[in-house]
mmCIF file of C-alpha atoms in Angstrom:
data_model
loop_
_atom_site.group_PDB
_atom_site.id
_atom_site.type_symbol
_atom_site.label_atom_id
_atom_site.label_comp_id
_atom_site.label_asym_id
_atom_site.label_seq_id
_atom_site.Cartn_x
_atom_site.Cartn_y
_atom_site.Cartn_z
ATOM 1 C CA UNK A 1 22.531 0.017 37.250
ATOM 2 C CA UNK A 2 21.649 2.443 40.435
ATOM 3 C CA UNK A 3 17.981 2.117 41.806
ATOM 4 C CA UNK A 4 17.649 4.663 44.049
ATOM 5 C CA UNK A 5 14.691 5.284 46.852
ATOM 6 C CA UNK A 6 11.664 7.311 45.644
ATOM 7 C CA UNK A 7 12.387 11.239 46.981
ATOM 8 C CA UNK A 8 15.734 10.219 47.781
ATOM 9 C CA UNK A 9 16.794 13.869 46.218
ATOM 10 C CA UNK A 10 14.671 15.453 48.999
ATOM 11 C CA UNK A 11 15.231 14.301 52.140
ATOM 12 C CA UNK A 12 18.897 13.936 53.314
ATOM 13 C CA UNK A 13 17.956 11.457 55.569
ATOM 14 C CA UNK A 14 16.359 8.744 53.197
ATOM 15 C CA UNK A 15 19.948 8.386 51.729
ATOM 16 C CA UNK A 16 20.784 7.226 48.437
ATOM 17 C CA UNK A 17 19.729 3.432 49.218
ATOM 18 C CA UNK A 18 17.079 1.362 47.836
ATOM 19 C CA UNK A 19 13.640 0.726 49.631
ATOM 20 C CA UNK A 20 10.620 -0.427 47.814
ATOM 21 C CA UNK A 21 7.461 2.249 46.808
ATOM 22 C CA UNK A 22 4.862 1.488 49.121
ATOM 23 C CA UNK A 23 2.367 4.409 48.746
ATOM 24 C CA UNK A 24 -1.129 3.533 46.936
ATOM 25 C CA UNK A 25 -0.416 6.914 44.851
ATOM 26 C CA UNK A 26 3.401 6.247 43.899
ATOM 27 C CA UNK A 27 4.784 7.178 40.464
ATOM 28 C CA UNK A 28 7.655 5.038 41.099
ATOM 29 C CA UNK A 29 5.637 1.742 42.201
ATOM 30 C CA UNK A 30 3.819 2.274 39.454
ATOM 31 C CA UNK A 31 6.418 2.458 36.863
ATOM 32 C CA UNK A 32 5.527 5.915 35.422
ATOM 33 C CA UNK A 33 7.536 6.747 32.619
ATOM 34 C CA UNK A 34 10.557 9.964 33.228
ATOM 35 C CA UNK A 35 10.432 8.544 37.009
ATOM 36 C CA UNK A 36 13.514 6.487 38.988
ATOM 37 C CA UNK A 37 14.076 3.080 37.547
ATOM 38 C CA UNK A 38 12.430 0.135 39.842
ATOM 39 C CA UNK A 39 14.415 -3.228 40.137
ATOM 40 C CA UNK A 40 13.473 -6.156 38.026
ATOM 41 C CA UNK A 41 14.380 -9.183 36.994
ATOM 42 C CA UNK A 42 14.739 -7.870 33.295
ATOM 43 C CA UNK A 43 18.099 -6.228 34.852
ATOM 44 C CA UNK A 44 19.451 -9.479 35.688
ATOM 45 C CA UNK A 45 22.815 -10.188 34.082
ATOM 46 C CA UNK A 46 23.776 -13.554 32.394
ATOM 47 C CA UNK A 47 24.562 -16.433 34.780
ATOM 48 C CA UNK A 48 28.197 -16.634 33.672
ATOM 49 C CA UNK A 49 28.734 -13.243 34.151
ATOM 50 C CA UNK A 50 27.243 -12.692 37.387
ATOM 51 C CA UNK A 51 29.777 -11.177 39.945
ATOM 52 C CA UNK A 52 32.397 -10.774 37.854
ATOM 53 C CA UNK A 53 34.742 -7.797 37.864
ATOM 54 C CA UNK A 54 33.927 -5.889 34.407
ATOM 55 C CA UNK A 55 37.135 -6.536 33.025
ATOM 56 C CA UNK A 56 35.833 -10.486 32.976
ATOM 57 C CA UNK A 57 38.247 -11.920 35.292
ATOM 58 C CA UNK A 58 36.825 -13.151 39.294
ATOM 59 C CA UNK A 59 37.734 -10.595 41.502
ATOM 60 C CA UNK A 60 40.284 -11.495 44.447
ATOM 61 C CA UNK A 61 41.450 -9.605 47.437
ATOM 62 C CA UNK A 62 44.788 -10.775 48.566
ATOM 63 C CA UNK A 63 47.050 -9.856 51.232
ATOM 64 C CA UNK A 64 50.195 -12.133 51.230
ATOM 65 C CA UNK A 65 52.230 -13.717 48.526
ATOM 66 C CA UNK A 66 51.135 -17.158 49.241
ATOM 67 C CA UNK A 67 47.820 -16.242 47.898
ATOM 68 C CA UNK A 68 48.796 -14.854 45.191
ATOM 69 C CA UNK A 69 50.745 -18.146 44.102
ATOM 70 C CA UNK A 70 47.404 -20.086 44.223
ATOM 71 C CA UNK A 71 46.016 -17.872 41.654
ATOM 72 C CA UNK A 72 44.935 -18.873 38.052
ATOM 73 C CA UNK A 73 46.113 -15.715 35.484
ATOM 74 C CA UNK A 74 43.609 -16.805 32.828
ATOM 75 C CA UNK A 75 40.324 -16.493 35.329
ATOM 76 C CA UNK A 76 41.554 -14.330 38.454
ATOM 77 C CA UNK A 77 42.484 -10.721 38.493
ATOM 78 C CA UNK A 78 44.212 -9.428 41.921
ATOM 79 C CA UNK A 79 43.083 -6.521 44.215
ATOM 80 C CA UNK A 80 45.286 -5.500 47.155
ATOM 81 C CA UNK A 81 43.981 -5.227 50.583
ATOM 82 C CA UNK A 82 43.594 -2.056 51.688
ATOM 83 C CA UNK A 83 45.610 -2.717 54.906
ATOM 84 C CA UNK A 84 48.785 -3.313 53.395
ATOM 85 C CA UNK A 85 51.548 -0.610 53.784
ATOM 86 C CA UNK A 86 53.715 0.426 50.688
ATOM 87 C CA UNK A 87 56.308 -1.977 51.410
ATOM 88 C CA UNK A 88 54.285 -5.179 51.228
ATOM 89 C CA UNK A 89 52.263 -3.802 47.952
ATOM 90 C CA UNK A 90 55.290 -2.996 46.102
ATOM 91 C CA UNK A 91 56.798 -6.693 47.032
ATOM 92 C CA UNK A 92 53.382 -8.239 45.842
ATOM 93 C CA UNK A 93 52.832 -6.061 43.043
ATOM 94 C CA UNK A 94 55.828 -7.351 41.254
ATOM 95 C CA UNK A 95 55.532 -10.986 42.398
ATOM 96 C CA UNK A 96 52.419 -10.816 40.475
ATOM 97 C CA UNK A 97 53.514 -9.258 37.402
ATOM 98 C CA UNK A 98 56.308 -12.132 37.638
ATOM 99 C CA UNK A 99 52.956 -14.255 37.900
ATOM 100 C CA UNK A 100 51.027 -12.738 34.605
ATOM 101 C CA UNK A 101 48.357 -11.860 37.016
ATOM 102 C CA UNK A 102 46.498 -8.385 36.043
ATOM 103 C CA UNK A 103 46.419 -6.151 39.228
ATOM 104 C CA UNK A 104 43.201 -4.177 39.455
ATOM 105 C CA UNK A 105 44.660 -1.137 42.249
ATOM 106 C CA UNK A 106 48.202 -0.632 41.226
ATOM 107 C CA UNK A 107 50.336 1.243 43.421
ATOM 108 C CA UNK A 108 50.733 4.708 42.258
ATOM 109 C CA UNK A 109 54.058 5.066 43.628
ATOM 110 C CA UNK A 110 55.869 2.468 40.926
ATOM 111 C CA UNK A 111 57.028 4.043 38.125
ATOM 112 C CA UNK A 112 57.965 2.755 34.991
ATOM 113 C CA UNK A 113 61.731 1.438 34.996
ATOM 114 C CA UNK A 114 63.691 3.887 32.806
ATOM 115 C CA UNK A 115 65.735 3.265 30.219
ATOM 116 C CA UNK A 116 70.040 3.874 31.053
ATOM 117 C CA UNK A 117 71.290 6.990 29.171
ATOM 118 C CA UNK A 118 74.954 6.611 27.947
#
């Protein structure tokens, strides 16, 4: 869910970030119906879920192969630092599919291995 800051679409500068309605007349403090949706605690997720990546597994940024070792495959799905050249990814993207871990940024740049025509 996006909450966005009342008049947000008109002003450039007030950005697409949240800040709470504060005018006396405000259709969104007031929770007008057809207006921007106000935060709540009725959006709250479950407890369980909370912070998890939507796939259900606990997101985890790694960056070398010894953290990828320490990694559970049933609860932990892998993200790649940014900061890692192709080299390194390629090396820790098949370490973890060695692993069973699910990789949530892939390298583009691996291709399927193909099949030997004889």
């Amino acid at each position: 869910m996006k909450f966005l800051r009342t008049e947000y679409f008109r002003y450039k500068k007030l950005g697409e970030k949240w800040r709470k309605p504060r005018g006396m007349h405000n259709k969104v403090r007031r929770y007008f119906g057809g207006k921007l949706l106000s935060p709540s605690i009725g959006y709250r997720s479950n407890k369980k879920d909370r912070g998890l990546h939507p796939s259900g597994y606990e997101e985890v940024l790694v960056a070398t192969e010894a953290e990828l070792e320490k990694l559970d495959k049933n609860k932990h799905a892998v993200r790649f630092s940014g900061k890692l050249g192709r080299r390194k990814k390629e090396a820790l993207y098949k370490k973890a599919e060695e692993l069973g871990l699910k990789v949530l940024n892939a390298p583009r740049f691996i291709e399927p291995e193909e099949e030997e025509e004889e």
